[in-house]
Amino acid sequence: MEKKFKRIGVLTSGGDAPGMNSVIKSVTCAALDMGVEVIGILGGYSGLINDRTKKLSESDVSDIISKGGTMLYSDRCDEFKTEEGMQKAIATCKKHNIDGIIAIGGDGTFRGATDLSIRGVPCIGVSGTIDNDITATDITVGFDTAMNTVLKLGDALRDTSESHARCCVIEVMGRNAGYIAIETGMALNAIGVVIQEMPFDKEAMFAKMIRMKEQGQRSFIVIVAEGMGSEFGEALTKEIEEKTGIEARFNRPAHIVRGGIPTLADRCFAARCGYKAVQLLLEGQSDVVICSRHDKIIPVDIKWALIVDRMYKNKLKDGDLDAFTPEEIEKMKALCKERHEYFVEMYEIVNAIGC
Ligand code: F6P
């Protein structure tokens, strides 16, 4: 019987994330091992539209896993959202005999993958975003490294804050999600963590800071999630000075958190996801995203994943749930509840023990 897949494509799209290279490496080596050629698409979906490709061999990917960023480069591509852009992308697939694509990125990347799947190009998504904001998966590739980077920066900021008896307010990336903020807040012993997901009791934090200062504490860390808005962190810094009398400084590491050497956890997770994506694509699966649920690597229907995301973010539109069975909708609700409960638990602990 003739093999259906002779050649597959791999691309990274959206904001880059440490560990994306590990996925690329895993996809390339797994596919070659299974007798399938691999075409790297350069610059995400815009590379597919503009026919920027590179055939990948094992040696092309042999030394990339210790590097942050993505060797295939990335882009956020508006043209791909148009039918014309999509048709150009499909033409590139036909030109290079690309039988299927593994698309690494966040929700925008998965929307693109589902659009291509519908038009006859089988696609599988793999998460690659520091934000961890894909509701269908417990973790995303890049999240662990980003948190560890914040940890290093936070520890350094603690040192200087201790010397000068200051509070350091650190704004961390995460788009609208508070995952990086809450976990690093806990690990850095932040006296306050401000995230969109939970109500923030500012006065209680000020009172605790004053109490701790009276006990002789010199340094304080407050973590603010990027999703609180660009003005929030600086305004809070000023207010801390006014209300507590503690000198305060604002720090925004921004994109620094997106780079750097991928951690072991990210490399291994990325490798598992890449391998599974190739296996499933060659078995004939399409329009699914590889997720981690309770440490099991499983495929999840992309449309289900995108809608559960909207449900969790309270962004459901009329008709969004029409295509799903009552059981599927119940599963979505249960997952949203689980995500919410995680924040409730983490927030309670951080507020109780942070000082
Ligand atoms: O999605 C990753 C992310 O780094 C977010 O945390 C952040 O909001 C956004 O991308 C920044 O995007 P850009 O790189 O386009 O400035």
XYZ file of C-alpha atoms and ligand atoms in Angstrom:
371
model
C 0.000 0.000 0.000
C 1.315 3.474 -0.871
C 2.234 5.606 2.137
C -0.069 8.611 2.556
C 2.537 10.868 4.151
C 5.836 11.305 2.393
C 6.600 14.813 3.506
C 5.319 17.019 6.298
C 5.814 20.679 7.190
C 6.566 22.240 10.556
C 6.152 25.878 11.529
C 6.208 28.132 14.572
C 3.813 31.045 14.759
C 2.805 33.824 17.180
C 5.017 34.913 20.073
C 8.074 32.671 20.313
C 8.620 30.505 23.392
C 11.647 28.686 24.800
C 11.284 25.017 23.938
C 9.877 25.601 20.461
C 13.224 24.367 19.120
C 12.788 21.160 21.076
C 9.438 20.573 19.378
C 11.002 21.244 15.964
C 13.816 18.832 16.746
C 11.469 16.151 17.977
C 9.128 16.519 14.989
C 12.032 16.410 12.522
C 13.809 13.427 14.019
C 10.608 11.464 14.681
C 9.342 11.994 11.138
C 12.677 11.103 9.530
C 12.829 8.019 11.735
C 9.396 7.053 10.407
C 10.580 7.529 6.821
C 8.916 10.898 6.210
C 10.678 14.042 4.963
C 10.367 17.339 6.817
C 10.065 20.833 5.418
C 10.645 23.704 7.840
C 8.440 26.686 7.029
C 10.229 29.932 7.873
C 8.402 32.754 9.640
C 5.142 31.022 10.536
C 2.071 31.274 8.308
C 3.557 34.180 6.374
C 6.372 31.834 5.341
C 3.761 29.420 4.065
C 2.039 32.184 2.106
C 5.292 33.507 0.655
C 6.905 30.135 0.036
C 9.840 30.413 2.430
C 10.846 26.858 3.220
C 13.883 24.771 4.113
C 14.238 21.007 4.012
C 15.337 19.770 7.432
C 17.785 16.999 8.203
C 18.785 15.533 11.558
C 21.987 17.551 11.522
C 20.025 20.799 10.985
C 18.328 20.274 14.336
C 21.000 18.450 16.297
C 22.196 21.442 18.340
C 19.100 23.624 18.668
C 17.419 22.330 21.801
C 19.527 24.354 24.208
C 18.610 27.603 22.460
C 15.599 29.812 23.171
C 13.575 31.349 20.357
C 12.777 29.350 17.253
C 15.156 28.351 14.466
C 12.187 28.578 12.069
C 11.433 32.168 13.119
C 7.955 33.372 13.916
C 5.382 35.915 12.879
C 1.836 37.043 13.573
C 0.229 36.987 10.156
C -2.996 38.854 9.333
C -2.939 37.840 5.667
C -3.421 34.220 6.699
C -6.827 35.158 8.122
C -8.030 35.981 4.586
C -9.216 33.385 2.069
C -6.649 34.677 -0.424
C -3.802 34.195 2.056
C -5.066 30.748 2.907
C -5.165 29.741 -0.757
C -1.570 30.955 -1.256
C -0.547 28.816 1.738
C -2.302 25.789 0.273
C -0.548 26.416 -3.062
C 2.824 26.329 -1.262
C 1.872 23.006 0.344
C 0.969 21.600 -3.080
C 4.149 22.953 -4.685
C 6.352 21.231 -2.113
C 4.162 18.118 -1.774
C 3.591 18.858 1.904
C 1.028 16.281 3.028
C 0.399 17.688 6.488
C 1.596 20.350 8.908
C 2.571 20.547 12.547
C 1.914 24.069 13.770
C 3.533 25.209 17.014
C 2.173 28.251 18.834
C -0.825 29.581 20.737
C -4.534 29.963 20.076
C -4.021 32.085 16.929
C -1.806 29.336 15.532
C -4.458 26.717 16.239
C -7.151 28.799 14.545
C -4.901 28.819 11.466
C -4.353 25.071 11.759
C -8.060 24.339 11.901
C -8.690 26.591 8.876
C -6.062 24.677 6.893
C -7.400 21.300 8.063
C -10.893 22.210 6.850
C -9.406 23.057 3.438
C -7.776 19.660 3.089
C -4.304 20.132 4.600
C -4.139 17.898 7.697
C -2.755 19.876 10.633
C -1.820 19.137 14.215
C -1.154 21.864 16.776
C 1.474 21.831 19.504
C 1.388 24.499 22.205
C 4.237 26.978 22.297
C 3.540 30.003 24.461
C 4.963 31.294 27.707
C 1.495 32.454 28.789
C 0.099 28.968 29.530
C -3.230 30.386 28.411
C -4.480 27.407 26.409
C -7.298 26.152 28.613
C -7.349 22.645 27.098
C -3.824 21.843 28.275
C -2.414 21.902 31.786
C 0.898 23.306 30.566
C 2.304 24.841 27.411
C 5.815 24.656 25.969
C 7.742 27.701 27.212
C 5.812 28.298 30.428
C 8.330 26.599 32.721
C 11.337 28.429 31.279
C 9.567 31.792 31.447
C 8.736 31.205 35.107
C 12.305 30.221 35.890
C 13.547 33.372 34.170
C 11.219 35.491 36.312
C 12.485 33.586 39.339
C 16.096 34.505 38.585
C 15.204 38.144 37.978
C 13.039 38.254 41.096
C 15.804 36.807 43.261
C 18.191 39.447 41.919
C 15.659 42.184 42.567
C 15.173 40.857 46.094
C 18.933 41.279 46.728
C 18.997 44.938 45.795
C 15.637 45.616 47.491
C 17.020 44.135 50.705
C 20.117 46.380 50.560
C 18.018 49.501 50.043
C 14.943 48.575 52.112
C 12.626 48.791 49.139
C 9.628 47.153 47.599
C 9.998 45.970 44.026
C 6.885 45.728 41.896
C 7.525 43.375 38.979
C 5.193 43.225 35.997
C 5.359 39.873 34.241
C 4.133 38.895 30.795
C 1.287 36.460 30.321
C -1.089 38.467 28.160
C -4.442 38.235 29.998
C -3.516 35.144 31.994
C -2.109 35.174 35.509
C -0.320 31.809 35.455
C 3.247 33.173 35.345
C 2.365 35.795 37.955
C 0.765 33.487 40.484
C 3.391 30.734 40.312
C 6.370 33.087 40.419
C 4.661 35.145 43.111
C 4.526 32.042 45.264
C 8.121 31.050 44.483
C 9.457 34.566 45.163
C 7.570 35.011 48.432
C 5.687 37.994 47.028
C 3.661 39.922 49.561
C 1.110 40.575 46.847
C 0.150 39.111 43.476
C -2.233 40.976 41.223
C -3.945 39.011 38.469
C -7.123 39.441 36.471
C -8.511 36.134 37.654
C -8.890 37.105 41.323
C -9.972 40.232 43.249
C -7.053 42.151 44.743
C -7.311 43.460 48.309
C -4.910 46.384 48.100
C -5.570 47.706 51.590
C -4.875 44.299 53.159
C -1.531 44.183 51.324
C -0.565 47.689 52.490
C -1.484 46.786 56.081
C 0.623 43.614 55.934
C 3.584 45.543 54.505
C 3.421 48.073 57.320
C 3.200 45.256 59.865
C 6.197 43.460 58.363
C 8.201 46.688 58.194
C 7.553 47.223 61.890
C 8.900 43.705 62.510
C 12.103 44.756 60.739
C 11.517 43.372 57.236
C 13.438 45.380 54.643
C 12.495 44.013 51.231
C 9.191 43.277 49.555
C 8.217 41.823 46.195
C 4.887 42.427 44.498
C 4.050 40.658 41.243
C 1.628 42.211 38.791
C 0.331 40.367 35.742
C 0.631 42.175 32.422
C -3.107 41.670 31.943
C -3.823 44.318 34.609
C -2.949 46.960 32.022
C 0.120 49.000 31.162
C -0.454 51.705 33.798
C -1.375 49.495 36.723
C 2.069 48.430 37.983
C 3.565 51.910 38.027
C 0.493 53.395 39.703
C 0.581 50.669 42.361
C 4.290 51.366 42.959
C 3.538 55.023 43.729
C 0.632 54.076 45.945
C 2.796 51.646 47.929
C 5.188 54.511 48.722
C 2.324 56.803 49.710
C 0.399 54.304 51.812
C 3.223 52.403 53.491
C 6.158 54.795 53.529
C 8.284 52.066 51.919
C 10.382 53.203 48.993
C 9.306 51.314 45.885
C 10.582 50.660 42.369
C 8.776 49.368 39.331
C 10.357 46.756 37.064
C 9.079 45.401 33.756
C 11.281 42.602 32.345
C 8.891 42.241 29.368
C 10.373 40.207 26.477
C 13.418 39.098 28.493
C 11.046 36.528 29.981
C 10.410 35.078 26.523
C 14.012 34.252 25.738
C 16.711 32.161 27.318
C 17.838 28.576 27.642
C 14.859 26.185 27.834
C 14.542 24.260 31.096
C 14.615 20.485 31.337
C 10.846 20.425 31.919
C 10.182 22.422 28.743
C 12.608 20.390 26.645
C 11.109 17.071 27.715
C 7.512 18.215 27.390
C 8.292 19.682 23.966
C 9.941 16.451 22.849
C 6.954 14.382 23.961
C 4.493 16.694 22.216
C 6.492 16.788 18.972
C 6.783 13.005 18.848
C 3.089 12.485 19.563
C 2.132 15.058 16.927
C 4.068 13.188 14.236
C 2.675 9.814 15.309
C -0.908 11.055 15.183
C -0.496 12.949 11.918
C 0.917 9.872 10.202
C -1.890 7.761 11.668
C -4.323 10.059 9.887
C -5.412 12.409 12.662
C -5.925 16.070 11.911
C -7.400 19.233 13.435
C -6.246 18.331 16.942
C -3.929 20.022 19.403
C -1.544 18.038 21.584
C -2.352 18.698 25.234
C -1.127 17.610 28.627
C -3.803 16.484 31.065
C -2.612 15.189 34.417
C 0.762 14.403 32.782
C -0.762 12.404 29.921
C -0.096 13.641 26.408
C -3.402 13.541 24.562
C -4.902 14.939 21.353
C -7.805 17.364 21.761
C -10.074 18.523 18.949
C -8.932 22.052 18.045
C -12.470 23.438 17.800
C -13.277 22.058 21.252
C -10.012 23.563 22.569
C -10.760 26.985 21.083
C -14.310 27.058 22.428
C -13.386 25.886 25.930
C -10.870 28.717 25.889
C -13.608 31.205 25.071
C -15.845 29.699 27.717
C -13.109 30.044 30.346
C -12.404 33.625 29.297
C -16.145 34.478 29.281
C -15.989 35.275 25.591
C -18.528 32.796 24.221
C -20.524 34.113 21.280
C -24.061 33.105 20.276
C -23.999 29.718 18.602
C -20.492 28.786 19.785
C -21.768 25.715 21.592
C -24.202 24.569 18.889
C -21.796 22.085 17.333
C -21.118 20.258 20.623
C -22.985 17.482 22.413
C -24.246 18.024 25.988
C -21.456 15.687 27.200
C -18.797 17.758 25.417
C -20.213 20.960 26.909
C -20.221 19.389 30.382
C -16.547 18.490 29.921
C -15.815 22.104 28.972
C -17.561 23.385 32.082
C -15.706 20.912 34.285
C -12.365 22.012 32.844
C -13.185 25.702 33.332
C -14.096 24.933 36.934
C -10.774 23.117 37.400
C -8.820 26.083 36.017
C -10.713 28.494 38.259
C -10.171 26.310 41.316
C -6.443 26.275 40.632
C -6.346 30.080 40.868
C -8.530 30.123 43.993
C -6.203 27.654 45.727
C -2.973 29.321 44.607
C -4.243 32.787 45.495
C -5.347 31.737 48.947
C -1.913 30.243 49.675
C 0.028 33.200 48.261
C -2.035 35.660 50.301
C -1.680 33.592 53.444
C 2.062 32.936 53.308
C 3.530 35.766 51.189
C 5.457 38.282 53.260
O 1.961 35.521 23.958
C 3.253 35.761 24.379
C 3.457 37.204 24.721
O 4.805 37.373 25.129
C 2.518 37.773 25.789
O 2.914 37.423 27.083
C 2.600 39.238 25.504
O 1.417 39.881 25.903
C 2.770 39.298 24.016
O 3.225 38.017 23.597
C 3.737 40.336 23.523
O 3.697 40.350 22.145
P 4.784 41.048 21.209
O 5.979 40.163 21.170
O 4.105 41.145 19.895
O 5.111 42.367 21.836
